[in-house]
Tab-separated table of C-alpha atoms in Angstrom:
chain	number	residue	atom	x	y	z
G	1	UNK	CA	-14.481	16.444	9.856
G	2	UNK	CA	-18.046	15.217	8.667
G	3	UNK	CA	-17.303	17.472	5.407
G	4	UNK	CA	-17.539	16.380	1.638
G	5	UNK	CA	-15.585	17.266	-1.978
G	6	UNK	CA	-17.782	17.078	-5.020
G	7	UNK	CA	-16.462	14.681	-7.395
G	8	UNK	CA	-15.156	17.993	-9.968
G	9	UNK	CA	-13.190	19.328	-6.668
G	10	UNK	CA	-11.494	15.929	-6.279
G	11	UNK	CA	-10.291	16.111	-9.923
G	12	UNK	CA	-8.971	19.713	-9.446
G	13	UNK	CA	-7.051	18.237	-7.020
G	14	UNK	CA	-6.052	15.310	-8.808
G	15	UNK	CA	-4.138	14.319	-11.537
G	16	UNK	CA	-5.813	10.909	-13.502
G	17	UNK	CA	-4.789	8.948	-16.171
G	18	UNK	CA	-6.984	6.016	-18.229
G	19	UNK	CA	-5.092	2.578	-18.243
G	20	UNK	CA	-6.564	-0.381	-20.132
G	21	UNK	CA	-6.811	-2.780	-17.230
G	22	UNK	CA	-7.798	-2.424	-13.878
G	23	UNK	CA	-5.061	-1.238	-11.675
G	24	UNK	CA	-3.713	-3.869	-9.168
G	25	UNK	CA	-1.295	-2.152	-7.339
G	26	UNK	CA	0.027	1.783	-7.133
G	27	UNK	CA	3.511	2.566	-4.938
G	28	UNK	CA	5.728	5.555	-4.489
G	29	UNK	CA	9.519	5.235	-4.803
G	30	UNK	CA	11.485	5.742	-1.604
G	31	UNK	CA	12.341	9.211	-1.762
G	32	UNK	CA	8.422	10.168	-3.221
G	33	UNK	CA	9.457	11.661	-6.300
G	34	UNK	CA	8.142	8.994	-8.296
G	35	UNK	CA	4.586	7.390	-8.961
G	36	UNK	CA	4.144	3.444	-10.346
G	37	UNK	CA	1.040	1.829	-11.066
G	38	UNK	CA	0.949	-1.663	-12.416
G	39	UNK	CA	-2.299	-2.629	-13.945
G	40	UNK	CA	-3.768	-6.495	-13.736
G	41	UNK	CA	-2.656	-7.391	-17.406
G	42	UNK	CA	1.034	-6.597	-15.988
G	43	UNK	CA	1.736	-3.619	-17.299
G	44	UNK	CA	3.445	-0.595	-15.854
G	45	UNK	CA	3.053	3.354	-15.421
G	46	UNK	CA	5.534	5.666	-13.981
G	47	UNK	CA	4.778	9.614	-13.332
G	48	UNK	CA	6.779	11.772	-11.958
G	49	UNK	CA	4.976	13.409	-7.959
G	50	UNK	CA	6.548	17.390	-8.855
G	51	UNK	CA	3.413	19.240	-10.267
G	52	UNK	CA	3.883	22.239	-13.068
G	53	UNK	CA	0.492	23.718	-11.603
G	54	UNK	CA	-0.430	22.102	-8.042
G	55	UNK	CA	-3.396	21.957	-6.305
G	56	UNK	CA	-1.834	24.841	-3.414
G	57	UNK	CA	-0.515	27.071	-5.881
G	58	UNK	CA	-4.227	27.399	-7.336
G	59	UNK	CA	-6.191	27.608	-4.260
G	60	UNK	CA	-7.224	31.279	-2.831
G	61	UNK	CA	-9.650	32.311	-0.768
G	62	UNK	CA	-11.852	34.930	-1.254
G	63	UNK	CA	-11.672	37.558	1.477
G	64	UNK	CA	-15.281	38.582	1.337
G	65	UNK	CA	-16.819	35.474	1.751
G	66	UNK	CA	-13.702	33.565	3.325
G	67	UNK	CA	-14.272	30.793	1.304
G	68	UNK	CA	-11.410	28.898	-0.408
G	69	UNK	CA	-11.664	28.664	-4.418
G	70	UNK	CA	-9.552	26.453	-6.811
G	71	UNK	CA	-9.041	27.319	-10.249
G	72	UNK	CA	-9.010	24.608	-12.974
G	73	UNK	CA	-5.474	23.494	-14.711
G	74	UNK	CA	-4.805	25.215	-17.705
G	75	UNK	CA	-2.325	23.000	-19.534
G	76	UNK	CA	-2.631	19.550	-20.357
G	77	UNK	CA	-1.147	16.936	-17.871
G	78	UNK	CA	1.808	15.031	-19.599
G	79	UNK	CA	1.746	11.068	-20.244
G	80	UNK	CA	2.482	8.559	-17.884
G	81	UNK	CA	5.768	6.724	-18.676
G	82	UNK	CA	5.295	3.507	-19.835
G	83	UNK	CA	8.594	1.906	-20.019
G	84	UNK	CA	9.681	-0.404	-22.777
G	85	UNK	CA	11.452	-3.860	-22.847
G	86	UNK	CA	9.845	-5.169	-20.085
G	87	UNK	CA	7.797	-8.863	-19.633
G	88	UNK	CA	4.302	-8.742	-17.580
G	89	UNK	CA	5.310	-7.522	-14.320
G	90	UNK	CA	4.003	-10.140	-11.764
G	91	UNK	CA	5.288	-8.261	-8.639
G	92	UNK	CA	6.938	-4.813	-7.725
G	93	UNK	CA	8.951	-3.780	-4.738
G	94	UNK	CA	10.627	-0.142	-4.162
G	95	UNK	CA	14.603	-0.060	-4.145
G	96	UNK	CA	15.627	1.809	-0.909
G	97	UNK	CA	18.538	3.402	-3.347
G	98	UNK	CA	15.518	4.747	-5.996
G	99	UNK	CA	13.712	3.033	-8.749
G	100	UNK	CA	11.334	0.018	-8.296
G	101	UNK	CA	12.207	-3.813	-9.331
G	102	UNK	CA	10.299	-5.963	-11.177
G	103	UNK	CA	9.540	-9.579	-10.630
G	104	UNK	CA	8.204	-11.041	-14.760
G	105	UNK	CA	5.957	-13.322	-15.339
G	106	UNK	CA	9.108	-15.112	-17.115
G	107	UNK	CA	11.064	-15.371	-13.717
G	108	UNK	CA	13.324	-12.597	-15.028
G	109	UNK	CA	13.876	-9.461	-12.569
G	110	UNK	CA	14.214	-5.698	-13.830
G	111	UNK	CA	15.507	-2.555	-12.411
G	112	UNK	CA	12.911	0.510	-13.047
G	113	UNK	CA	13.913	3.996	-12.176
G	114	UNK	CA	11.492	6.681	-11.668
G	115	UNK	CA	11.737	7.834	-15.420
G	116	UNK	CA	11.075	4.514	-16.864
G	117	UNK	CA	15.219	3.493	-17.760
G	118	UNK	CA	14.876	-0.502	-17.450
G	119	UNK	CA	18.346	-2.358	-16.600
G	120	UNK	CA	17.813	-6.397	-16.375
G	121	UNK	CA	19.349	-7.285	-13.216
G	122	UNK	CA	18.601	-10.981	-13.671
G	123	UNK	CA	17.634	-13.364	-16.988
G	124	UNK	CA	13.974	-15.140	-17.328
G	125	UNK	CA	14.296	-18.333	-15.267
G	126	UNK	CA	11.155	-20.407	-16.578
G	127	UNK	CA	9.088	-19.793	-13.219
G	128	UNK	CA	7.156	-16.259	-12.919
G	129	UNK	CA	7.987	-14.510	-9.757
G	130	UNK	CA	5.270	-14.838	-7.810
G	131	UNK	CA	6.014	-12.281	-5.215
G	132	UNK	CA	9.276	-10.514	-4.209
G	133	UNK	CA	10.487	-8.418	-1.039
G	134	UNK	CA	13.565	-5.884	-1.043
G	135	UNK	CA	15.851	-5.655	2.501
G	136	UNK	CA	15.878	-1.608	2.950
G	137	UNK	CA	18.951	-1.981	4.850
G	138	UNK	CA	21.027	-3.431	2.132
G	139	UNK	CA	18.997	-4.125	-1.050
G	140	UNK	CA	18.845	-7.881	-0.868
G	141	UNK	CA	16.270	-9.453	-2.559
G	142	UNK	CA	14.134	-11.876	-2.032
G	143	UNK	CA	12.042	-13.853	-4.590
G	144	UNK	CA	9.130	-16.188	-4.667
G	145	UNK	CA	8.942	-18.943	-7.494
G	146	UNK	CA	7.152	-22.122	-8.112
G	147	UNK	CA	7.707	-24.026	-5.267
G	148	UNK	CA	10.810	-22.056	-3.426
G	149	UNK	CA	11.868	-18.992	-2.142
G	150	UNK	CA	15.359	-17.892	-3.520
G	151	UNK	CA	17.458	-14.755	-1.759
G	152	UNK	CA	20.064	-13.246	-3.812
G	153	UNK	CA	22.534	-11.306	-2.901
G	154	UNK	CA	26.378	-10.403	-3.502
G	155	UNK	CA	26.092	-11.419	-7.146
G	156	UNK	CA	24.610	-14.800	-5.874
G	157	UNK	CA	22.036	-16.446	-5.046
G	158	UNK	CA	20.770	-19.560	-2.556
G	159	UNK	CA	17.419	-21.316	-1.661
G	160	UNK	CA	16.013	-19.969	1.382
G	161	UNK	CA	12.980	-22.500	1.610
G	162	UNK	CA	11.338	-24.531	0.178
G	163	UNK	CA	8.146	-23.773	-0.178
G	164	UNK	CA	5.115	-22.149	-2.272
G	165	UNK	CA	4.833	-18.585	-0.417
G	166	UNK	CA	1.969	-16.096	-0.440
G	167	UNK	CA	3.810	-13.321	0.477
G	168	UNK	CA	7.113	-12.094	1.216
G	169	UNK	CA	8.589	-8.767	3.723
G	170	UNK	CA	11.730	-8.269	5.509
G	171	UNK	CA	12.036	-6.459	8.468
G	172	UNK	CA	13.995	-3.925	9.563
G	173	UNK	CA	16.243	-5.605	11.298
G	174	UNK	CA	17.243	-8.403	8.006
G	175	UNK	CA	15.004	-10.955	9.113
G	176	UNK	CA	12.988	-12.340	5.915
G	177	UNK	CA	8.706	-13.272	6.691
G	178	UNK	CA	7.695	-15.681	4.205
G	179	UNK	CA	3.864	-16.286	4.039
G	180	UNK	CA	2.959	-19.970	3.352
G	181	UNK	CA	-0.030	-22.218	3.321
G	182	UNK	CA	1.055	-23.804	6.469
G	183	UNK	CA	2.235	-20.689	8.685
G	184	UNK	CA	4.936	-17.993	8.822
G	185	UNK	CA	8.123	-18.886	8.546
G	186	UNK	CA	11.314	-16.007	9.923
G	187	UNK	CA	14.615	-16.530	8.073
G	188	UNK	CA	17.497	-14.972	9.969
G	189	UNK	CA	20.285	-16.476	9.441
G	190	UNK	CA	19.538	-19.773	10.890
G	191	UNK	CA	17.256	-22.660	10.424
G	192	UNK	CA	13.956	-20.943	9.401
G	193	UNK	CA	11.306	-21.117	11.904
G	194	UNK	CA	7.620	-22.141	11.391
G	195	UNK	CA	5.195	-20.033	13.037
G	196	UNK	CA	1.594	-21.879	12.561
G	197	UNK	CA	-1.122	-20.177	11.498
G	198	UNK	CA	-4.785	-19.996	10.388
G	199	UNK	CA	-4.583	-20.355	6.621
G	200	UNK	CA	-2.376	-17.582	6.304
G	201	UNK	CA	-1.664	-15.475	2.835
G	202	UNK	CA	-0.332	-12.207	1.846
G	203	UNK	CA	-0.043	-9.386	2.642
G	204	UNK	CA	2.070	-9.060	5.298
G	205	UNK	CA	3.096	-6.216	7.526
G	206	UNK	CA	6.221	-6.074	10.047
G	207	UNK	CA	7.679	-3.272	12.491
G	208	UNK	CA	9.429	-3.562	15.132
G	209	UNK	CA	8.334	-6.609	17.141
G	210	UNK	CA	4.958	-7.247	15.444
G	211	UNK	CA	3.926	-8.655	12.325
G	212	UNK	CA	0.531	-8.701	10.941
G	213	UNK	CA	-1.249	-10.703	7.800
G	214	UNK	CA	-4.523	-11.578	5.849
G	215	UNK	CA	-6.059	-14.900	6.570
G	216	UNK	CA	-7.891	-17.417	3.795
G	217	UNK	CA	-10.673	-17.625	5.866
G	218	UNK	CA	-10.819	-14.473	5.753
G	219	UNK	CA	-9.762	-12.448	8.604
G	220	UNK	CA	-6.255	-11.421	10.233
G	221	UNK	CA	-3.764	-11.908	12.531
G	222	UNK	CA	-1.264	-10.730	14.589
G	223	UNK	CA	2.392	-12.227	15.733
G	224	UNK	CA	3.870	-11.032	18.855
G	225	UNK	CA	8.202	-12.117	17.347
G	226	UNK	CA	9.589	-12.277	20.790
G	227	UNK	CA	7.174	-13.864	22.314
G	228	UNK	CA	5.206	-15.698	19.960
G	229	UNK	CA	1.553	-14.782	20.844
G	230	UNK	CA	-0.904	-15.327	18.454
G	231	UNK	CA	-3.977	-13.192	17.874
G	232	UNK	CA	-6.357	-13.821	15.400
G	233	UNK	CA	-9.528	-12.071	14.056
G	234	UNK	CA	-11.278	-14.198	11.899
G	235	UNK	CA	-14.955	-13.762	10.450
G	236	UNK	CA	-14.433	-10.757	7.885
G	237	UNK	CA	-16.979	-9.948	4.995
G	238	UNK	CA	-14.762	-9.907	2.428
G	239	UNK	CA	-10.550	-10.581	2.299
G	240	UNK	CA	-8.288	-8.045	3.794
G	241	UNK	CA	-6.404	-6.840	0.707
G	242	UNK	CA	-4.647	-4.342	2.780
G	243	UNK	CA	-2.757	-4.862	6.164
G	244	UNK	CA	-0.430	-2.222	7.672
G	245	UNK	CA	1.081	-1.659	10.780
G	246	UNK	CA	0.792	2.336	10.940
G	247	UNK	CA	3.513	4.840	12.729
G	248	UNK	CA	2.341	5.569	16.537
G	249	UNK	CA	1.603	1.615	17.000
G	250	UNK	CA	-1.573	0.710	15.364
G	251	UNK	CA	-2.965	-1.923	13.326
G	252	UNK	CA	-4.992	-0.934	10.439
G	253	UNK	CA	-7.127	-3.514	7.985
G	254	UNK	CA	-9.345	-3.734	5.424
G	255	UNK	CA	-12.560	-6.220	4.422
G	256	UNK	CA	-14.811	-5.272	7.557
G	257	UNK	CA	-17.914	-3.360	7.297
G	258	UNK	CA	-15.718	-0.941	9.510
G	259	UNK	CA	-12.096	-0.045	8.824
G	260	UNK	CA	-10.362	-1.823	11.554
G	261	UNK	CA	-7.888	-0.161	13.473
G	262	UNK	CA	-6.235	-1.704	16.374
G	263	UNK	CA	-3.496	0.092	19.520
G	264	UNK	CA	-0.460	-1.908	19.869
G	265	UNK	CA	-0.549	-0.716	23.663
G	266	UNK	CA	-3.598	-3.277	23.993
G	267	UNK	CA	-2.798	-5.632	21.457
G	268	UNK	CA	-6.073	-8.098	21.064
G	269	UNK	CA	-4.370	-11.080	22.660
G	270	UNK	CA	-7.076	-13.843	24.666
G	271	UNK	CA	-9.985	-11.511	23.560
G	272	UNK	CA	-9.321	-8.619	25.283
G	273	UNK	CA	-10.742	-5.554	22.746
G	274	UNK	CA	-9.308	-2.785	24.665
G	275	UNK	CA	-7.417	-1.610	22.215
G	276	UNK	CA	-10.071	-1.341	19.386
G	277	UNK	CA	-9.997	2.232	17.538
G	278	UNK	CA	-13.946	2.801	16.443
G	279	UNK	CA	-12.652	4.847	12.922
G	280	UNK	CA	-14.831	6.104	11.048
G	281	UNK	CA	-18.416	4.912	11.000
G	282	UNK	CA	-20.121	1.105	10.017
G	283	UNK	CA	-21.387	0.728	6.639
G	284	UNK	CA	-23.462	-1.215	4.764
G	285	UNK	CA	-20.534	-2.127	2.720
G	286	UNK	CA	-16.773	-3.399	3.584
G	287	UNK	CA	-13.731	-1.747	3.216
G	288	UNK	CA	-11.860	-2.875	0.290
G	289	UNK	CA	-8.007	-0.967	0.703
G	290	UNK	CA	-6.514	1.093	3.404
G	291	UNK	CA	-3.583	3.556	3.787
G	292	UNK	CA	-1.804	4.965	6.935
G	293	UNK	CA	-0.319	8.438	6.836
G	294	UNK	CA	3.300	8.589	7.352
G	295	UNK	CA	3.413	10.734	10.185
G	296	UNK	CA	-0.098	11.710	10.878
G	297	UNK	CA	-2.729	9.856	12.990
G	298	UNK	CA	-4.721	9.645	9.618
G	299	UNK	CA	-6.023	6.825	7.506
G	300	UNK	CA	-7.210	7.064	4.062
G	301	UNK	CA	-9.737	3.648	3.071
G	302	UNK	CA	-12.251	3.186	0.289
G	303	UNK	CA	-15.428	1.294	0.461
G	304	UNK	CA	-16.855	-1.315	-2.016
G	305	UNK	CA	-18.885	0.851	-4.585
G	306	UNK	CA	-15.723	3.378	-4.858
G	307	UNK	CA	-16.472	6.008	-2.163
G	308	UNK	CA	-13.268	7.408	-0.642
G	309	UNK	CA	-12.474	8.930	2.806
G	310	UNK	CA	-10.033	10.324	5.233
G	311	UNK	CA	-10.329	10.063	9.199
G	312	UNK	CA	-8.163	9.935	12.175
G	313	UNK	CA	-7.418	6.922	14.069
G	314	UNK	CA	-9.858	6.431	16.633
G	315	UNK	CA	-12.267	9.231	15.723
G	316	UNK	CA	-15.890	8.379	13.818
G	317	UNK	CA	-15.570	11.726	12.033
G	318	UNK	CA	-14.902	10.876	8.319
G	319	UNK	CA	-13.574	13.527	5.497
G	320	UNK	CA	-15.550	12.411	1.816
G	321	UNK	CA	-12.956	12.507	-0.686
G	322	UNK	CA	-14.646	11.132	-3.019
G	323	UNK	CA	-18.433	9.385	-3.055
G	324	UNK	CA	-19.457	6.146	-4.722
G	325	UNK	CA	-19.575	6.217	-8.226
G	326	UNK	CA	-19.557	2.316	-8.900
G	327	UNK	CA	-16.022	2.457	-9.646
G	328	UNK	CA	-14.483	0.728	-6.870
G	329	UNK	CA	-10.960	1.925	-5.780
G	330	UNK	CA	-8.492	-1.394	-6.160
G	331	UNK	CA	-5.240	0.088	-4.622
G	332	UNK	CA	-4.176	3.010	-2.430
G	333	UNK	CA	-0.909	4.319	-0.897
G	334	UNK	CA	0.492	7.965	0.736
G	335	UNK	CA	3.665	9.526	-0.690
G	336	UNK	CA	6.198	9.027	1.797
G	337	UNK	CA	5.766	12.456	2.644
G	338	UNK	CA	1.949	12.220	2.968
G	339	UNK	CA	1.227	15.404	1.018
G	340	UNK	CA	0.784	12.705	-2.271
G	341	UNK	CA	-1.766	9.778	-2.301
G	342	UNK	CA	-2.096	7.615	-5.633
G	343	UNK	CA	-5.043	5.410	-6.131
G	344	UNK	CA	-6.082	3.092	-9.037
G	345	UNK	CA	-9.943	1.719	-9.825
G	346	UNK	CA	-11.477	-1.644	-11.254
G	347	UNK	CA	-11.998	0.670	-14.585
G	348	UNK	CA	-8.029	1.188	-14.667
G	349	UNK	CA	-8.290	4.728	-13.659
G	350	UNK	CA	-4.978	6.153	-12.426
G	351	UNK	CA	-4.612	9.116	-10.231
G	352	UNK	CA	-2.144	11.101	-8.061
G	353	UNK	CA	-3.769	13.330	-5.547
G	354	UNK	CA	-2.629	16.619	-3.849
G	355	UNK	CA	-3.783	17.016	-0.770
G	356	UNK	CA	-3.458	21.018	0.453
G	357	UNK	CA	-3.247	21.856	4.430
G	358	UNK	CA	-6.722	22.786	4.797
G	359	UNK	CA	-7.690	19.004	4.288
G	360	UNK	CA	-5.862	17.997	7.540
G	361	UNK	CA	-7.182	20.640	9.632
């Protein structure tokens, strides 16, 4: 899997826009027709994933060589939506039921669905929302503001905790995380409980019984819910802007000069580093953002300078999507599917990638 796409093959199989700000943060809506990107002045992008030429239906390979050949796109590639009426977005969460909401900078919250039709769901409230979490099980919502976490649903709304929270995630089964300086607190329809730990911030991942977050310090850690063991990693290069607990059991994390990638089975509780993937190889430089396939054994992570790669869990083999140009890659997700990835760069490039068979082979 040592193998490597020129940049020009990369944008055959892309499709890239040019935003004016750097782009903080690019999701897909729950059924992976739909493409956001918010950029760091607060605006927002939509495009639609369905392709009018893509990348499979203009690759051949040439029987006398048997080497696989794409052709270039020969119409133009439409404009991303930009939808109107909106404040500065200061956080975005996907709607299990379609569309995206929209946390403003003027506490208000908006309803955005896939082609860019806004509905207000809730008037500006003074405070920006800070950071916001959707239950997928029934579309609660959850809302950080100055000082206080507010949950609203039914038509209402109550104060969960107070508190200033980093982060917020439900998990599957209702119960609300909420990152804070002082620890983790677990709403579940009791008293919240306080979990400490090490200067904890967002982002946060949860599945099942685990849930995993990004230390100040920085570093990460891990929270066994039943039990409540603690691991943490501390000691990172750089902060982990992406944490992720993948399918199969892993843990998967950015800001190390090595993508870390951790089995579940051996969880890295008193020390013990059994369970350590070695994924892809050491570098120079850290990883800055990290995506898990959905149903592959595959993670996708960039590396300070912009260089992209693909390579299974626990294998030092690495695919080159793209190499270093300087550019450095600021957010990163799969398609639910995983035959779509959408990326965004410090330069507030925007772009939805394709990728064909013969890449996971």
């Amino acid at each position: 899997m040592n193998q490597s796409f020129s940049p020009r093959l990369l944008d055959l199989l892309a499709r890239s826009w040019q935003r004016p700000a750097a782009i903080a943060e690019v999701m897909f809506d729950a059924a992976g027709t739909a493409i956001l990107f918010r950029d760091a002045e607060g605006d927002l992008a939509l495009g639609a994933v369905a392709d009018g030429e893509p990348a499979s239906a203009r690759m051949r390979m040439e029987g006398d060589v048997g080497r696989m050949t794409i052709r270039p796109r020969r119409r133009a590639l439409p404009p991303l939506i930009e939808p109107e009426a909106l404040p500065a977005a200061a956080a975005v969460a996907v709607l299990p039921r379609g569309g995206f909401v929209v946390g403003g900078a003027d506490g208000s919250v908006h309803q955005v669905t896939p082609r860019g039709q806004v509905v207000r769901l809730h008037a500006a409230g003074g405070d920006p929302v800070q950071a916001l979490a959707v239950d997928p099980t029934d579309g609660r919502l959850a809302l950080a503001l100055q000082g206080r976490v507010v949950l609203r649903e039914n038509g209402g709304k109550g104060t969960v905790l107070e508190t200033r929270a980093r982060a917020l995630a439900f998990a599957e089964d209702g119960t609300l995380a909420i990152s804070t300086a002082d620890g983790l607190w677990l709403c579940a329809g009791q008293a919240p409980r306080r979990y400490p730990l090490p200067s904890a911030q967002g982002p946060l991942a949860l599945s099942g019984r685990w849930i995993a977050g990004a230390c100040e310090d920085p570093g990460i850690w891990l929270l066994e819910r039943d039990s409540g063991r603690l691991a943490h990693l501390p000691g990172f290069p750089t902060a982990s802007r992406s944490v992720l607990l993948a399918s199969g059991g892993t843990l998967v994390a950015s800001g190390a000069f090595r993508l870390v990638a951790w089995s579940l089975d051996r969880p890295p509780f008193a020390g013990d580093h059994g369970g350590a993937l070695a994924t892809g190889t050491a570098s120079a430089v850290a990883v800055t953002c990290a995506a898990a396939h959905p149903t592959r054994d595959l993670v996708a992570f960039s590396r300070a300078g912009g260089e992209l790669v693909l390579a299974r869990l626990g294998r030092p083999e690495e695919l080159v999507l793209l190499p270093g140009s300087g550019d450095e890659i600021t957010a990163l997700a799969f398609a639910p599917g995983g035959r779509h990835m959408g990326l965004g760069t410090a330069s507030g490039l925007a772009a939805l990638v394709e990728l064909p068979d013969m890449i996971f082979k």
